Tab-separated table of C-alpha atoms in Angstrom:
chain	number	residue	atom	x	y	z
L	1	MET	CA	0.000	0.000	0.000
L	2	ALA	CA	1.086	3.557	-0.709
L	3	THR	CA	2.657	5.801	1.922
L	4	ILE	CA	0.975	9.073	2.915
L	5	GLU	CA	3.483	10.950	0.752
L	6	GLU	CA	2.696	8.761	-2.260
L	7	LYS	CA	-1.016	9.374	-1.703
L	8	LYS	CA	-0.415	13.118	-1.610
L	9	GLU	CA	1.598	12.907	-4.824
L	10	ALA	CA	-1.146	10.915	-6.551
L	11	PHE	CA	-3.799	13.440	-5.530
L	12	GLU	CA	-1.597	16.338	-6.639
L	13	ARG	CA	-1.118	14.585	-9.994
L	14	LEU	CA	-4.890	14.399	-10.443
L	15	LEU	CA	-5.243	18.105	-9.627
L	16	ASN	CA	-2.529	19.002	-12.148
L	17	ILE	CA	-4.135	16.845	-14.847
L	18	MET	CA	-7.481	18.514	-14.137
L	19	ASP	CA	-5.849	21.926	-14.646
L	20	ASP	CA	-4.315	20.736	-17.940
L	21	LEU	CA	-7.608	19.311	-19.228
L	22	ARG	CA	-9.619	22.354	-18.254
L	23	GLU	CA	-7.168	24.555	-20.112
L	24	GLY	CA	-6.365	22.449	-23.150
L	25	CYS	CA	-9.209	20.014	-23.874
L	26	PRO	CA	-12.258	21.443	-25.723
L	27	TRP	CA	-14.628	18.910	-24.123
L	28	ASP	CA	-13.376	19.400	-20.569
L	29	ARG	CA	-13.296	23.167	-21.013
L	30	LYS	CA	-16.956	23.156	-22.106
L	31	GLN	CA	-18.291	21.294	-19.064
L	32	THR	CA	-20.403	23.016	-16.408
L	33	LEU	CA	-21.850	21.967	-13.057
L	34	ASP	CA	-25.123	21.161	-14.790
L	35	SER	CA	-23.610	19.169	-17.653
L	36	LEU	CA	-21.552	17.059	-15.255
L	37	ARG	CA	-24.476	16.342	-12.928
L	38	TYR	CA	-26.039	13.648	-15.118
L	39	LEU	CA	-22.668	12.032	-15.756
L	40	THR	CA	-21.995	11.911	-12.020
L	41	ILE	CA	-25.319	10.169	-11.411
L	42	GLU	CA	-24.389	7.582	-14.053
L	43	GLU	CA	-20.934	7.095	-12.528
L	44	THR	CA	-22.504	6.606	-9.097
L	45	TYR	CA	-24.672	3.786	-10.407
L	46	GLU	CA	-21.632	2.222	-12.069
L	47	LEU	CA	-19.847	2.388	-8.715
L	48	SER	CA	-22.857	0.691	-7.125
L	49	ASP	CA	-22.703	-2.091	-9.732
L	50	ALA	CA	-19.021	-2.677	-8.975
L	51	ILE	CA	-19.746	-2.860	-5.243
L	52	LEU	CA	-22.520	-5.408	-5.719
L	53	SER	CA	-20.317	-7.466	-8.039
L	54	LYS	CA	-17.404	-7.381	-5.553
L	55	ASP	CA	-15.162	-6.645	-8.540
L	56	TYR	CA	-12.268	-4.765	-6.952
L	57	ASP	CA	-10.545	-3.882	-10.231
L	58	GLU	CA	-13.787	-2.363	-11.471
L	59	LEU	CA	-14.350	-0.735	-8.081
L	60	LYS	CA	-10.956	0.958	-8.212
L	61	GLY	CA	-11.765	2.445	-11.607
L	62	GLU	CA	-15.219	3.635	-10.591
L	63	ILE	CA	-13.914	5.280	-7.423
L	64	GLY	CA	-11.396	7.080	-9.615
L	65	ASP	CA	-14.176	8.317	-11.895
L	66	ILE	CA	-16.120	9.657	-8.911
L	67	MET	CA	-13.010	11.367	-7.503
L	68	LEU	CA	-12.390	12.967	-10.880
L	69	HIS	CA	-15.900	14.408	-10.835
L	70	MET	CA	-15.416	15.834	-7.346
L	71	VAL	CA	-12.175	17.477	-8.438
L	72	PHE	CA	-13.927	18.718	-11.601
L	73	TYR	CA	-16.724	20.399	-9.616
L	74	SER	CA	-14.170	21.999	-7.306
L	75	LYS	CA	-12.185	23.276	-10.293
L	76	ILE	CA	-15.266	24.883	-11.848
L	77	ALA	CA	-16.157	26.501	-8.523
L	78	SER	CA	-12.627	27.851	-8.138
L	79	GLU	CA	-12.895	29.484	-11.578
L	80	LYS	CA	-15.951	31.314	-10.269
L	81	ASN	CA	-14.020	32.318	-7.134
L	82	GLU	CA	-16.494	30.398	-4.958
L	83	PHE	CA	-14.225	27.747	-3.385
L	84	ASP	CA	-11.480	25.295	-4.337
L	85	VAL	CA	-10.675	21.686	-3.528
L	86	ALA	CA	-8.785	22.681	-0.354
L	87	ASP	CA	-11.943	24.382	0.946
L	88	VAL	CA	-13.929	21.219	0.167
L	89	LEU	CA	-11.497	18.938	1.984
L	90	ASN	CA	-11.141	21.231	4.993
L	91	ALA	CA	-14.919	21.602	5.228
L	92	ILE	CA	-15.523	17.852	5.368
L	93	CYS	CA	-12.648	17.416	7.845
L	94	ASP	CA	-14.123	20.123	10.090
L	95	LYS	CA	-17.558	18.509	9.857
L	96	LEU	CA	-16.208	15.068	10.754
L	97	VAL	CA	-14.299	16.409	13.751
L	98	HIS	CA	-17.342	18.374	14.939
L	99	ARG	CA	-19.731	15.442	14.550
L	100	HIS	CA	-17.444	12.951	16.263
L	101	PRO	CA	-17.079	14.486	19.727
L	102	HIS	CA	-16.628	10.947	21.094
L	103	ILE	CA	-13.342	10.866	19.168
L	104	TYR	CA	-12.228	14.519	19.199
L	105	GLY	CA	-13.995	15.682	22.365
L	106	ASP	CA	-15.176	14.456	25.738
L	107	VAL	CA	-18.525	12.940	24.723
L	108	GLU	CA	-18.990	9.214	25.279
L	109	ALA	CA	-20.574	6.988	22.630
L	110	LYS	CA	-19.888	3.275	22.905
L	111	THR	CA	-22.462	1.952	20.428
L	112	GLU	CA	-23.405	2.641	16.817
L	113	GLU	CA	-26.855	3.803	17.959
L	114	GLU	CA	-25.352	6.357	20.349
L	115	VAL	CA	-23.097	7.676	17.594
L	116	LYS	CA	-26.065	8.108	15.220
L	117	ALA	CA	-28.160	9.791	17.908
L	118	ASN	CA	-25.344	12.261	18.670
L	119	TRP	CA	-24.926	12.891	14.940
L	120	GLU	CA	-28.600	13.810	14.450
L	121	GLU	CA	-28.634	15.950	17.589
L	122	LEU	CA	-25.606	17.892	16.396
L	123	LYS	CA	-27.209	18.469	12.993
L	124	LEU	CA	-30.280	19.971	14.653
L	125	LYS	CA	-28.034	22.236	16.737
L	126	GLU	CA	-26.354	23.344	13.500
L	127	GLY	CA	-29.671	24.814	12.343
L	128	LYS	CA	-31.444	21.875	10.703
L	129	LYS	CA	-35.187	22.280	11.234
L	130	SER	CA	-35.909	18.581	10.752
L	131	VAL	CA	-33.950	15.360	11.063
L	132	LEU	CA	-35.373	14.506	7.628
L	133	GLN	CA	-34.048	17.673	6.018
L	134	GLY	CA	-30.921	15.942	4.768
L	135	VAL	CA	-32.763	13.192	2.851
L	136	PRO	CA	-32.450	14.056	-0.869
L	137	LYS	CA	-35.808	14.395	-2.608
L	138	SER	CA	-34.562	12.647	-5.748
L	139	LEU	CA	-33.376	9.458	-4.029
L	140	PRO	CA	-34.907	6.232	-5.362
L	141	ALA	CA	-37.969	5.428	-3.270
L	142	VAL	CA	-36.589	2.272	-1.615
L	143	VAL	CA	-33.353	4.008	-0.617
L	144	LYS	CA	-35.280	7.063	0.557
L	145	ALA	CA	-37.555	4.947	2.779
L	146	SER	CA	-34.499	3.325	4.374
L	147	ARG	CA	-32.851	6.686	5.010
L	148	ILE	CA	-36.051	8.151	6.484
L	149	GLN	CA	-36.343	5.232	8.895
L	150	GLU	CA	-32.691	5.470	9.904
L	151	LYS	CA	-33.009	9.209	10.471
L	152	VAL	CA	-36.049	9.046	12.758
L	153	LYS	CA	-34.519	6.110	14.625
L	154	GLY	CA	-31.667	8.448	15.556
L	155	VAL	CA	-34.036	10.562	17.659
L	156	GLY	CA	-35.824	7.600	19.226
L	157	PHE	CA	-38.857	7.336	16.919
L	158	ASP	CA	-38.767	3.587	16.354
L	159	TRP	CA	-40.348	0.253	17.209
L	160	ASP	CA	-39.034	-1.677	20.192
L	161	ASN	CA	-38.500	-4.975	18.383
L	162	LYS	CA	-38.849	-6.728	15.041
L	163	ASP	CA	-41.985	-8.629	16.069
L	164	GLN	CA	-43.877	-5.353	16.328
L	165	VAL	CA	-42.701	-4.433	12.845
L	166	TRP	CA	-43.737	-7.808	11.440
L	167	ASP	CA	-47.192	-7.347	12.983
L	168	LYS	CA	-47.340	-4.034	11.123
L	169	VAL	CA	-46.397	-5.789	7.879
L	170	GLN	CA	-49.254	-8.258	8.375
L	171	GLU	CA	-51.636	-5.400	9.127
L	172	GLU	CA	-50.614	-3.568	5.962
L	173	ILE	CA	-51.061	-6.737	3.873
L	174	GLN	CA	-54.644	-7.052	5.101
L	175	GLU	CA	-55.375	-3.376	4.446
L	176	PHE	CA	-53.976	-3.692	0.932
L	177	ARG	CA	-56.032	-6.818	0.189
L	178	GLU	CA	-59.183	-5.056	1.372
L	179	GLU	CA	-58.592	-2.126	-0.981
L	180	GLU	CA	-57.738	-4.552	-3.776
L	181	LYS	CA	-61.132	-6.196	-3.326
L	182	ASN	CA	-62.788	-2.777	-3.378
L	183	GLY	CA	-61.011	-1.971	-6.649
L	184	ASN	CA	-60.054	1.575	-5.656
L	185	LYS	CA	-56.785	2.157	-7.567
L	186	GLU	CA	-55.790	5.237	-5.595
L	187	ARG	CA	-56.321	3.517	-2.244
L	188	MET	CA	-54.610	0.358	-3.511
L	189	GLU	CA	-51.537	2.371	-4.438
L	190	GLU	CA	-51.524	4.079	-1.047
L	191	GLU	CA	-51.828	0.812	0.859
L	192	PHE	CA	-49.226	-0.889	-1.329
L	193	GLY	CA	-46.846	1.958	-0.512
L	194	ASP	CA	-47.558	1.476	3.196
L	195	LEU	CA	-46.865	-2.245	2.814
L	196	MET	CA	-43.536	-1.637	1.081
L	197	PHE	CA	-42.544	0.935	3.709
L	198	SER	CA	-43.275	-1.534	6.518
L	199	LEU	CA	-41.334	-4.321	4.724
L	200	ILE	CA	-38.359	-2.001	4.304
L	201	ASN	CA	-38.618	-1.207	7.997
L	202	TYR	CA	-38.595	-4.911	8.851
L	203	ALA	CA	-35.554	-5.416	6.625
L	204	ARG	CA	-33.766	-2.756	8.664
L	205	PHE	CA	-34.575	-4.592	11.891
L	206	ILE	CA	-33.128	-7.878	10.625
L	207	GLY	CA	-30.056	-6.280	9.054
L	208	VAL	CA	-31.009	-6.672	5.382
L	209	ASN	CA	-30.411	-3.840	2.939
L	210	PRO	CA	-33.647	-3.793	0.892
L	211	GLU	CA	-32.112	-2.006	-2.092
L	212	ASP	CA	-29.287	-4.549	-2.326
L	213	ALA	CA	-31.697	-7.429	-1.792
L	214	LEU	CA	-34.009	-6.281	-4.580
L	215	GLU	CA	-31.117	-5.611	-6.957
L	216	LYS	CA	-29.708	-9.093	-6.332
L	217	THR	CA	-33.137	-10.534	-7.093
L	218	ASN	CA	-33.285	-8.453	-10.286
L	219	ARG	CA	-29.913	-9.822	-11.377
L	220	LYS	CA	-30.914	-13.366	-10.487
L	221	PHE	CA	-34.116	-13.052	-12.517
L	222	ILE	CA	-32.243	-11.606	-15.512
L	223	LYS	CA	-29.697	-14.435	-15.413
L	224	ARG	CA	-32.388	-17.119	-15.275
L	225	PHE	CA	-34.560	-15.520	-17.929
L	226	GLN	CA	-31.618	-15.146	-20.285
L	227	TYR	CA	-30.858	-18.850	-19.735
L	228	LEU	CA	-34.463	-19.551	-20.698
L	229	GLU	CA	-34.061	-17.470	-23.853
L	230	GLU	CA	-30.756	-19.111	-24.814
L	231	LYS	CA	-32.069	-22.620	-24.209
L	232	THR	CA	-35.180	-21.882	-26.238
L	233	ASN	CA	-33.202	-20.373	-29.124
L	234	SER	CA	-30.824	-23.355	-29.169
L	235	HIS	CA	-33.827	-25.571	-29.903
L	236	ASN	CA	-35.096	-23.193	-32.587
L	237	GLN	CA	-38.151	-22.423	-30.508
L	238	SER	CA	-39.900	-19.176	-29.654
L	239	LEU	CA	-41.022	-18.248	-26.148
L	240	LYS	CA	-44.316	-17.047	-27.552
L	241	GLU	CA	-44.992	-20.518	-28.943
L	242	MET	CA	-44.181	-22.324	-25.688
L	243	SER	CA	-46.593	-23.130	-22.898
L	244	LEU	CA	-46.012	-21.802	-19.409
L	245	GLU	CA	-45.324	-25.362	-18.251
L	246	GLU	CA	-42.560	-25.771	-20.866
L	247	MET	CA	-40.990	-22.480	-19.898
L	248	ASP	CA	-41.186	-23.343	-16.207
L	249	ALA	CA	-39.335	-26.612	-16.812
L	250	ILE	CA	-36.386	-24.697	-18.268
L	251	TRP	CA	-36.699	-22.103	-15.504
L	252	GLN	CA	-36.205	-24.841	-12.934
L	253	GLU	CA	-33.025	-25.843	-14.799
L	254	ALA	CA	-31.822	-22.239	-14.628
L	255	LYS	CA	-32.327	-22.171	-10.857
L	256	LYS	CA	-29.793	-24.995	-10.531
L	257	LYS	CA	-27.110	-23.154	-12.494
């Protein structure tokens, strides 16, 4: 692993390259905060893919892409005389020191829950009007639900145990089924949302990341369905011409792969 000096040199190299590109490359020179935003979102999802795949070579590259974007934003801001990368790094360092008084102060926090509670309390003291203020509006719904639940847990708004949450899941299932029978689409959607929210809450209690779990299921389904397609094509058949029973037989094969 690199020494601290080698890490500094590598980061300085990236900053110098960013300066060169911003000055000499027509594409890099043209970029703005807004034009980079969509690319950053794409890079973040690519980073997520690498994490789920546990592909460390890919992960290294994706982290580099994200770091480049952070340096790029800082460079653009410095050109507007707003801030530079040193301001960014010092700001996050100051925030981390301030929000970890159990490390840099005299506050005691021996558990993860105590650390999170202190964190949320400090944010409110900093001027936040709500513990939910820091949850981005554009987050995917499953991720947002998880973050909301984690945030309110930090101030003590939570169930006592997982059995209570599971009872809530069962309650929401019944409420959804009732609205389904009534055929009210708007109420069905509302109750289905409540059901998903309660399931996500239960996942939190048992230590399962619902976003990761669903994505792994998506990937598993894609893999099995593509096996079904390949097997069907190899026999010069069409899925549309096959019965559900025939397709299910191949699906069961795919599950064993």
